[in-house]
PDB file of C-alpha atoms in Angstrom:
ATOM      1  CA  UNK A   1     -13.748  26.335-147.399  1.00 38.00           C
ATOM      2  CA  UNK A   2     -15.220  28.783-144.881  1.00 36.00           C
ATOM      3  CA  UNK A   3     -17.349  27.395-142.078  1.00 42.00           C
ATOM      4  CA  UNK A   4     -20.503  29.462-141.633  1.00 40.00           C
ATOM      5  CA  UNK A   5     -22.048  29.831-138.169  1.00 40.00           C
ATOM      6  CA  UNK A   6     -25.165  27.878-139.132  1.00 53.00           C
ATOM      7  CA  UNK A   7     -23.162  24.996-140.584  1.00 53.00           C
ATOM      8  CA  UNK A   8     -21.716  22.767-137.844  1.00 59.00           C
ATOM      9  CA  UNK A   9     -18.071  21.987-138.542  1.00 78.00           C
ATOM     10  CA  UNK A  10     -18.274  18.367-137.453  1.00 82.00           C
ATOM     11  CA  UNK A  11     -18.694  15.855-134.653  1.00 82.00           C
ATOM     12  CA  UNK A  12     -17.660  17.337-131.318  1.00 69.00           C
ATOM     13  CA  UNK A  13     -16.587  13.975-129.857  1.00 79.00           C
ATOM     14  CA  UNK A  14     -12.793  13.478-129.661  1.00 81.00           C
ATOM     15  CA  UNK A  15     -11.666  11.355-132.652  1.00 84.00           C
ATOM     16  CA  UNK A  16      -9.658   8.984-130.441  1.00 88.00           C
ATOM     17  CA  UNK A  17     -12.753   8.248-128.362  1.00 86.00           C
ATOM     18  CA  UNK A  18     -14.819   7.595-131.481  1.00 86.00           C
ATOM     19  CA  UNK A  19     -12.186   5.212-132.844  1.00 91.00           C
ATOM     20  CA  UNK A  20     -11.936   3.317-129.555  1.00 89.00           C
ATOM     21  CA  UNK A  21     -15.715   3.041-129.340  1.00 86.00           C
ATOM     22  CA  UNK A  22     -15.971   1.477-132.803  1.00 87.00           C
ATOM     23  CA  UNK A  23     -13.123  -0.909-132.005  1.00 88.00           C
ATOM     24  CA  UNK A  24     -15.139  -2.077-128.998  1.00 85.00           C
ATOM     25  CA  UNK A  25     -18.476  -2.579-130.775  1.00 82.00           C
ATOM     26  CA  UNK A  26     -17.105  -4.143-133.976  1.00 85.00           C
ATOM     27  CA  UNK A  27     -18.221  -7.700-133.168  1.00 80.00           C
ATOM     28  CA  UNK A  28     -21.842  -6.674-132.541  1.00 77.00           C
ATOM     29  CA  UNK A  29     -22.095  -3.842-135.048  1.00 79.00           C
ATOM     30  CA  UNK A  30     -23.838  -5.610-137.937  1.00 82.00           C
ATOM     31  CA  UNK A  31     -26.615  -7.464-136.065  1.00 77.00           C
ATOM     32  CA  UNK A  32     -27.418  -4.416-133.948  1.00 75.00           C
ATOM     33  CA  UNK A  33     -27.375  -2.192-137.035  1.00 74.00           C
ATOM     34  CA  UNK A  34     -29.888  -4.494-138.711  1.00 77.00           C
ATOM     35  CA  UNK A  35     -32.292  -4.253-135.774  1.00 73.00           C
ATOM     36  CA  UNK A  36     -31.870  -0.503-135.339  1.00 73.00           C
ATOM     37  CA  UNK A  37     -32.563   0.120-139.038  1.00 74.00           C
ATOM     38  CA  UNK A  38     -35.715  -1.978-138.957  1.00 75.00           C
ATOM     39  CA  UNK A  39     -33.907  -4.329-141.353  1.00 83.00           C
ATOM     40  CA  UNK A  40     -33.956  -1.586-144.013  1.00 87.00           C
ATOM     41  CA  UNK A  41     -30.181  -1.144-144.185  1.00 91.00           C
ATOM     42  CA  UNK A  42     -29.602  -3.518-147.150  1.00 92.00           C
ATOM     43  CA  UNK A  43     -32.164  -1.590-149.205  1.00 96.00           C
ATOM     44  CA  UNK A  44     -30.505   1.700-148.310  1.00 96.00           C
ATOM     45  CA  UNK A  45     -27.129   0.300-149.332  1.00 96.00           C
ATOM     46  CA  UNK A  46     -28.498  -0.708-152.721  1.00 97.00           C
ATOM     47  CA  UNK A  47     -29.680   2.852-153.288  1.00 98.00           C
ATOM     48  CA  UNK A  48     -26.249   4.165-152.344  1.00 99.00           C
ATOM     49  CA  UNK A  49     -24.413   1.824-154.705  1.00 98.00           C
ATOM     50  CA  UNK A  50     -26.836   2.554-157.527  1.00 98.00           C
ATOM     51  CA  UNK A  51     -26.299   6.302-157.089  1.00 99.00           C
ATOM     52  CA  UNK A  52     -22.587   5.961-157.855  1.00 99.00           C
ATOM     53  CA  UNK A  53     -23.222   4.930-161.464  1.00 98.00           C
ATOM     54  CA  UNK A  54     -20.408   2.400-161.190  1.00 98.00           C
ATOM     55  CA  UNK A  55     -20.012  -0.454-163.630  1.00 98.00           C
ATOM     56  CA  UNK A  56     -17.575  -3.256-164.456  1.00 97.00           C
ATOM     57  CA  UNK A  57     -13.931  -2.259-164.491  1.00 97.00           C
ATOM     58  CA  UNK A  58     -14.387   0.967-162.517  1.00 98.00           C
ATOM     59  CA  UNK A  59     -12.750   2.087-159.262  1.00 99.00           C
ATOM     60  CA  UNK A  60     -14.309   3.177-155.960  1.00 99.00           C
ATOM     61  CA  UNK A  61     -13.258   4.180-152.462  1.00 99.00           C
ATOM     62  CA  UNK A  62     -15.552   3.541-149.488  1.00 99.00           C
ATOM     63  CA  UNK A  63     -14.777   5.914-146.617  1.00 99.00           C
ATOM     64  CA  UNK A  64     -15.553   4.965-143.000  1.00 98.00           C
ATOM     65  CA  UNK A  65     -15.994   1.483-144.409  1.00 98.00           C
ATOM     66  CA  UNK A  66     -16.571  -0.183-141.040  1.00 95.00           C
ATOM     67  CA  UNK A  67     -17.220  -3.892-141.397  1.00 94.00           C
ATOM     68  CA  UNK A  68     -16.928  -3.611-145.170  1.00 95.00           C
ATOM     69  CA  UNK A  69     -20.466  -4.321-146.317  1.00 94.00           C
ATOM     70  CA  UNK A  70     -20.651  -1.334-148.691  1.00 97.00           C
ATOM     71  CA  UNK A  71     -17.171  -2.068-150.027  1.00 97.00           C
ATOM     72  CA  UNK A  72     -18.299  -5.621-150.728  1.00 94.00           C
ATOM     73  CA  UNK A  73     -21.381  -4.364-152.579  1.00 96.00           C
ATOM     74  CA  UNK A  74     -19.242  -2.004-154.647  1.00 97.00           C
ATOM     75  CA  UNK A  75     -16.782  -4.795-155.444  1.00 96.00           C
ATOM     76  CA  UNK A  76     -19.596  -6.927-156.822  1.00 94.00           C
ATOM     77  CA  UNK A  77     -20.583  -4.090-159.159  1.00 96.00           C
ATOM     78  CA  UNK A  78     -17.106  -3.265-160.482  1.00 97.00           C
ATOM     79  CA  UNK A  79     -16.140  -6.932-160.826  1.00 95.00           C
ATOM     80  CA  UNK A  80     -12.685  -8.499-160.982  1.00 93.00           C
ATOM     81  CA  UNK A  81     -11.388  -5.928-163.450  1.00 95.00           C
ATOM     82  CA  UNK A  82     -12.317  -3.033-161.172  1.00 97.00           C
ATOM     83  CA  UNK A  83     -10.973  -2.037-157.776  1.00 97.00           C
ATOM     84  CA  UNK A  84     -12.470  -1.024-154.414  1.00 97.00           C
ATOM     85  CA  UNK A  85     -10.612   0.373-151.414  1.00 98.00           C
ATOM     86  CA  UNK A  86     -12.360   0.412-148.035  1.00 97.00           C
ATOM     87  CA  UNK A  87     -10.797   2.748-145.472  1.00 98.00           C
ATOM     88  CA  UNK A  88     -11.658   3.220-141.808  1.00 98.00           C
ATOM     89  CA  UNK A  89      -9.946   4.703-138.784  1.00 97.00           C
ATOM     90  CA  UNK A  90     -11.011   1.705-136.655  1.00 96.00           C
ATOM     91  CA  UNK A  91      -8.690  -1.263-136.949  1.00 97.00           C
ATOM     92  CA  UNK A  92     -11.257  -3.338-135.060  1.00 96.00           C
ATOM     93  CA  UNK A  93     -13.982  -2.677-137.602  1.00 95.00           C
ATOM     94  CA  UNK A  94     -11.698  -3.485-140.531  1.00 96.00           C
ATOM     95  CA  UNK A  95     -10.511  -6.652-138.805  1.00 95.00           C
ATOM     96  CA  UNK A  96     -14.146  -7.692-138.785  1.00 93.00           C
ATOM     97  CA  UNK A  97     -14.391  -6.818-142.471  1.00 93.00           C
ATOM     98  CA  UNK A  98     -11.350  -8.938-143.285  1.00 91.00           C
ATOM     99  CA  UNK A  99     -12.622 -11.890-141.250  1.00 88.00           C
ATOM    100  CA  UNK A 100     -16.127 -11.924-142.680  1.00 77.00           C
ATOM    101  CA  UNK A 101     -15.539 -10.437-146.130  1.00 70.00           C
ATOM    102  CA  UNK A 102     -11.955 -11.315-147.049  1.00 66.00           C
ATOM    103  CA  UNK A 103     -10.070  -8.982-149.345  1.00 63.00           C
ATOM    104  CA  UNK A 104      -9.535 -10.285-152.857  1.00 68.00           C
ATOM    105  CA  UNK A 105      -7.621  -8.941-155.806  1.00 72.00           C
ATOM    106  CA  UNK A 106     -10.085  -6.153-156.543  1.00 91.00           C
ATOM    107  CA  UNK A 107     -11.122  -5.395-152.927  1.00 95.00           C
ATOM    108  CA  UNK A 108      -8.774  -4.236-150.192  1.00 94.00           C
ATOM    109  CA  UNK A 109      -9.035  -2.568-146.790  1.00 96.00           C
ATOM    110  CA  UNK A 110      -6.785   0.043-145.222  1.00 97.00           C
ATOM    111  CA  UNK A 111      -6.735   1.662-141.783  1.00 97.00           C
ATOM    112  CA  UNK A 112      -6.750   5.367-142.587  1.00 97.00           C
ATOM    113  CA  UNK A 113      -8.229   8.687-141.511  1.00 96.00           C
ATOM    114  CA  UNK A 114     -11.038  10.168-143.612  1.00 97.00           C
ATOM    115  CA  UNK A 115      -9.571  13.598-142.883  1.00 97.00           C
ATOM    116  CA  UNK A 116      -6.445  12.699-144.864  1.00 97.00           C
ATOM    117  CA  UNK A 117      -7.084   9.884-147.320  1.00 98.00           C
ATOM    118  CA  UNK A 118      -3.829   8.147-148.354  1.00 97.00           C
ATOM    119  CA  UNK A 119      -4.681   8.184-152.064  1.00 98.00           C
ATOM    120  CA  UNK A 120      -3.610  10.191-155.078  1.00 98.00           C
ATOM    121  CA  UNK A 121      -5.857  12.862-156.522  1.00 98.00           C
ATOM    122  CA  UNK A 122      -8.453  11.815-159.109  1.00 98.00           C
ATOM    123  CA  UNK A 123      -7.896   8.080-158.555  1.00 98.00           C
ATOM    124  CA  UNK A 124     -11.483   6.805-158.319  1.00 99.00           C
ATOM    125  CA  UNK A 125     -14.708   6.937-160.281  1.00 99.00           C
ATOM    126  CA  UNK A 126     -16.781   7.233-157.106  1.00 99.00           C
ATOM    127  CA  UNK A 127     -16.424   7.731-153.357  1.00 99.00           C
ATOM    128  CA  UNK A 128     -19.006   6.557-150.835  1.00 99.00           C
ATOM    129  CA  UNK A 129     -19.616   6.945-147.126  1.00 99.00           C
ATOM    130  CA  UNK A 130     -22.462   5.199-145.278  1.00 98.00           C
ATOM    131  CA  UNK A 131     -23.416   6.161-141.724  1.00 95.00           C
ATOM    132  CA  UNK A 132     -19.945   7.571-141.161  1.00 96.00           C
ATOM    133  CA  UNK A 133     -20.065  11.265-142.018  1.00 97.00           C
ATOM    134  CA  UNK A 134     -21.700  12.232-138.723  1.00 94.00           C
ATOM    135  CA  UNK A 135     -18.702  10.712-136.882  1.00 94.00           C
ATOM    136  CA  UNK A 136     -16.128  12.918-138.620  1.00 96.00           C
ATOM    137  CA  UNK A 137     -14.659  15.930-136.794  1.00 94.00           C
ATOM    138  CA  UNK A 138     -14.976  18.113-139.918  1.00 96.00           C
ATOM    139  CA  UNK A 139     -17.762  17.373-142.400  1.00 97.00           C
ATOM    140  CA  UNK A 140     -16.452  19.815-144.984  1.00 97.00           C
ATOM    141  CA  UNK A 141     -12.979  18.346-144.944  1.00 97.00           C
ATOM    142  CA  UNK A 142     -14.442  14.855-145.218  1.00 98.00           C
ATOM    143  CA  UNK A 143     -16.356  15.799-148.352  1.00 99.00           C
ATOM    144  CA  UNK A 144     -13.350  17.700-149.732  1.00 98.00           C
ATOM    145  CA  UNK A 145     -11.139  14.630-149.352  1.00 99.00           C
ATOM    146  CA  UNK A 146     -13.712  12.455-151.096  1.00 99.00           C
ATOM    147  CA  UNK A 147     -13.954  15.041-153.875  1.00 99.00           C
ATOM    148  CA  UNK A 148     -10.162  15.044-154.202  1.00 99.00           C
ATOM    149  CA  UNK A 149     -10.078  11.260-154.465  1.00 99.00           C
ATOM    150  CA  UNK A 150     -12.450  11.057-157.433  1.00 99.00           C
ATOM    151  CA  UNK A 151     -11.732  11.995-161.032  1.00 99.00           C
ATOM    152  CA  UNK A 152     -13.432  14.973-162.704  1.00 99.00           C
ATOM    153  CA  UNK A 153     -17.010  13.860-163.263  1.00 99.00           C
ATOM    154  CA  UNK A 154     -16.747  11.319-160.445  1.00 99.00           C
ATOM    155  CA  UNK A 155     -19.544  10.888-157.902  1.00 99.00           C
ATOM    156  CA  UNK A 156     -19.442  11.430-154.143  1.00 99.00           C
ATOM    157  CA  UNK A 157     -22.345   9.719-152.348  1.00 99.00           C
ATOM    158  CA  UNK A 158     -23.237   9.976-148.658  1.00 99.00           C
ATOM    159  CA  UNK A 159     -25.859   7.865-146.868  1.00 98.00           C
ATOM    160  CA  UNK A 160     -26.685   9.058-143.370  1.00 96.00           C
ATOM    161  CA  UNK A 161     -29.352   8.993-140.678  1.00 90.00           C
ATOM    162  CA  UNK A 162     -31.445  12.159-140.908  1.00 86.00           C
ATOM    163  CA  UNK A 163     -34.017  14.209-139.048  1.00 76.00           C
ATOM    164  CA  UNK A 164     -37.437  13.314-140.484  1.00 74.00           C
ATOM    165  CA  UNK A 165     -40.101  16.007-140.624  1.00 72.00           C
ATOM    166  CA  UNK A 166     -43.287  14.051-141.431  1.00 70.00           C
ATOM    167  CA  UNK A 167     -45.535  12.478-138.822  1.00 71.00           C
ATOM    168  CA  UNK A 168     -44.457   8.913-139.602  1.00 69.00           C
ATOM    169  CA  UNK A 169     -40.829   9.969-139.696  1.00 64.00           C
ATOM    170  CA  UNK A 170     -41.104  11.702-136.336  1.00 68.00           C
ATOM    171  CA  UNK A 171     -42.661   8.585-134.832  1.00 71.00           C
ATOM    172  CA  UNK A 172     -39.754   6.567-136.205  1.00 66.00           C
ATOM    173  CA  UNK A 173     -37.308   9.077-134.785  1.00 69.00           C
ATOM    174  CA  UNK A 174     -38.942   8.867-131.354  1.00 69.00           C
ATOM    175  CA  UNK A 175     -38.695   5.062-131.534  1.00 68.00           C
ATOM    176  CA  UNK A 176     -35.035   5.359-132.539  1.00 70.00           C
ATOM    177  CA  UNK A 177     -34.150   7.640-129.640  1.00 69.00           C
ATOM    178  CA  UNK A 178     -36.037   5.519-127.110  1.00 70.00           C
ATOM    179  CA  UNK A 179     -35.079   2.042-128.271  1.00 70.00           C
ATOM    180  CA  UNK A 180     -31.502   2.377-129.555  1.00 69.00           C
ATOM    181  CA  UNK A 181     -29.905   3.122-126.157  1.00 67.00           C
ATOM    182  CA  UNK A 182     -31.856   0.220-124.651  1.00 72.00           C
ATOM    183  CA  UNK A 183     -30.654  -2.161-127.359  1.00 68.00           C
ATOM    184  CA  UNK A 184     -27.101  -0.991-126.777  1.00 60.00           C
ATOM    185  CA  UNK A 185     -27.451  -1.478-123.039  1.00 68.00           C
ATOM    186  CA  UNK A 186     -28.744  -5.024-123.474  1.00 61.00           C
ATOM    187  CA  UNK A 187     -25.768  -5.746-125.734  1.00 59.00           C
ATOM    188  CA  UNK A 188     -23.359  -4.375-123.158  1.00 61.00           C
ATOM    189  CA  UNK A 189     -22.586  -1.287-125.246  1.00 64.00           C
ATOM    190  CA  UNK A 190     -24.824   1.330-123.657  1.00 61.00           C
ATOM    191  CA  UNK A 191     -22.350   4.217-123.927  1.00 72.00           C
ATOM    192  CA  UNK A 192     -21.724   3.576-127.619  1.00 69.00           C
ATOM    193  CA  UNK A 193     -25.387   3.587-128.547  1.00 71.00           C
ATOM    194  CA  UNK A 194     -26.157   6.629-126.433  1.00 77.00           C
ATOM    195  CA  UNK A 195     -23.407   8.291-128.456  1.00 79.00           C
ATOM    196  CA  UNK A 196     -25.182   7.152-131.634  1.00 78.00           C
ATOM    197  CA  UNK A 197     -28.341   9.012-130.614  1.00 78.00           C
ATOM    198  CA  UNK A 198     -26.350  12.143-129.719  1.00 83.00           C
ATOM    199  CA  UNK A 199     -24.477  12.083-133.020  1.00 83.00           C
ATOM    200  CA  UNK A 200     -27.725  11.832-134.985  1.00 82.00           C
ATOM    201  CA  UNK A 201     -29.254  14.737-133.054  1.00 84.00           C
ATOM    202  CA  UNK A 202     -26.203  16.901-133.794  1.00 87.00           C
ATOM    203  CA  UNK A 203     -25.950  16.058-137.496  1.00 92.00           C
ATOM    204  CA  UNK A 204     -27.084  18.897-139.786  1.00 93.00           C
ATOM    205  CA  UNK A 205     -30.315  18.686-141.792  1.00 92.00           C
ATOM    206  CA  UNK A 206     -30.125  17.765-145.505  1.00 95.00           C
ATOM    207  CA  UNK A 207     -30.102  21.364-146.723  1.00 95.00           C
ATOM    208  CA  UNK A 208     -27.037  22.181-144.630  1.00 95.00           C
ATOM    209  CA  UNK A 209     -25.228  19.020-145.698  1.00 97.00           C
ATOM    210  CA  UNK A 210     -25.885  19.986-149.324  1.00 98.00           C
ATOM    211  CA  UNK A 211     -24.404  23.428-148.658  1.00 97.00           C
ATOM    212  CA  UNK A 212     -21.340  21.878-147.014  1.00 97.00           C
ATOM    213  CA  UNK A 213     -20.872  19.636-150.058  1.00 98.00           C
ATOM    214  CA  UNK A 214     -21.007  22.656-152.369  1.00 98.00           C
ATOM    215  CA  UNK A 215     -18.501  24.485-150.166  1.00 98.00           C
ATOM    216  CA  UNK A 216     -16.242  21.434-150.551  1.00 98.00           C
ATOM    217  CA  UNK A 217     -16.252  21.903-154.333  1.00 98.00           C
ATOM    218  CA  UNK A 218     -18.957  19.490-155.422  1.00 99.00           C
ATOM    219  CA  UNK A 219     -21.576  20.383-158.026  1.00 99.00           C
ATOM    220  CA  UNK A 220     -24.967  18.969-159.017  1.00 99.00           C
ATOM    221  CA  UNK A 221     -25.590  18.295-155.331  1.00 99.00           C
ATOM    222  CA  UNK A 222     -28.895  16.561-154.631  1.00 98.00           C
ATOM    223  CA  UNK A 223     -30.482  14.529-151.877  1.00 98.00           C
ATOM    224  CA  UNK A 224     -33.181  11.900-151.571  1.00 97.00           C
ATOM    225  CA  UNK A 225     -35.027  11.044-148.336  1.00 95.00           C
ATOM    226  CA  UNK A 226     -35.514   7.324-147.727  1.00 94.00           C
ATOM    227  CA  UNK A 227     -37.968   5.498-145.446  1.00 89.00           C
ATOM    228  CA  UNK A 228     -40.063   8.533-144.504  1.00 84.00           C
ATOM    229  CA  UNK A 229     -36.965  10.686-144.169  1.00 87.00           C
ATOM    230  CA  UNK A 230     -35.226   8.542-141.556  1.00 86.00           C
ATOM    231  CA  UNK A 231     -32.216   8.345-143.872  1.00 93.00           C
ATOM    232  CA  UNK A 232     -30.962  10.729-146.546  1.00 97.00           C
ATOM    233  CA  UNK A 233     -28.849   9.929-149.600  1.00 98.00           C
ATOM    234  CA  UNK A 234     -26.764  12.889-150.796  1.00 99.00           C
ATOM    235  CA  UNK A 235     -24.862  12.914-154.084  1.00 99.00           C
ATOM    236  CA  UNK A 236     -22.521  15.383-155.711  1.00 99.00           C
ATOM    237  CA  UNK A 237     -20.110  15.440-158.622  1.00 99.00           C
ATOM    238  CA  UNK A 238     -16.541  16.637-158.960  1.00 99.00           C
ATOM    239  CA  UNK A 239     -16.485  19.227-161.768  1.00 98.00           C
TER     240      UNK A 239
END
């Protein structure tokens, strides 16, 4: 893949700093995420899971799995005869996942880097990432690894905070940028939530993300804005 000048390569923050930050906020991540999303996050997750086309007995990998809520949702869909692997670079986040959503026979968690997934090629029917792509140092490589992990015809789905263009969306964005750092400060995690705002500002618009996905070898790339464009769901297919 060739990085074009108008397509940011990835998050400029050092990966070790990002990992340490998520280790530190793991205990408060879910309740703060609920407030920051206006309690819309469960609805967004349902759209993500639905976009995978998964069914009973199928296999999925959830990248940047965090506290494991998407992996849990996927595991419910594939059932006991399927399999879900949740991977995250933050051991603290996955410890939270294991404590609150224990691994069972068809759901497991693994500390691993999204830049080099420890899985064989063409292992899964779908790969998901929710609110994690903007934290990766190389977006194209992240999508390429997800593409590699799924079988031909498999789906790669990415849910991420976006830059809304409509009036209502812009109002929501202004609220996000004003309120999120304050919420983080009140929770004793001001630096982490200031980083969140910076990472959202730096993340490419949907059209550029779609181009990066195509550069990574995905086809039938499409995106859907959710909640007035505050969040975007991208999907692509491995040919």
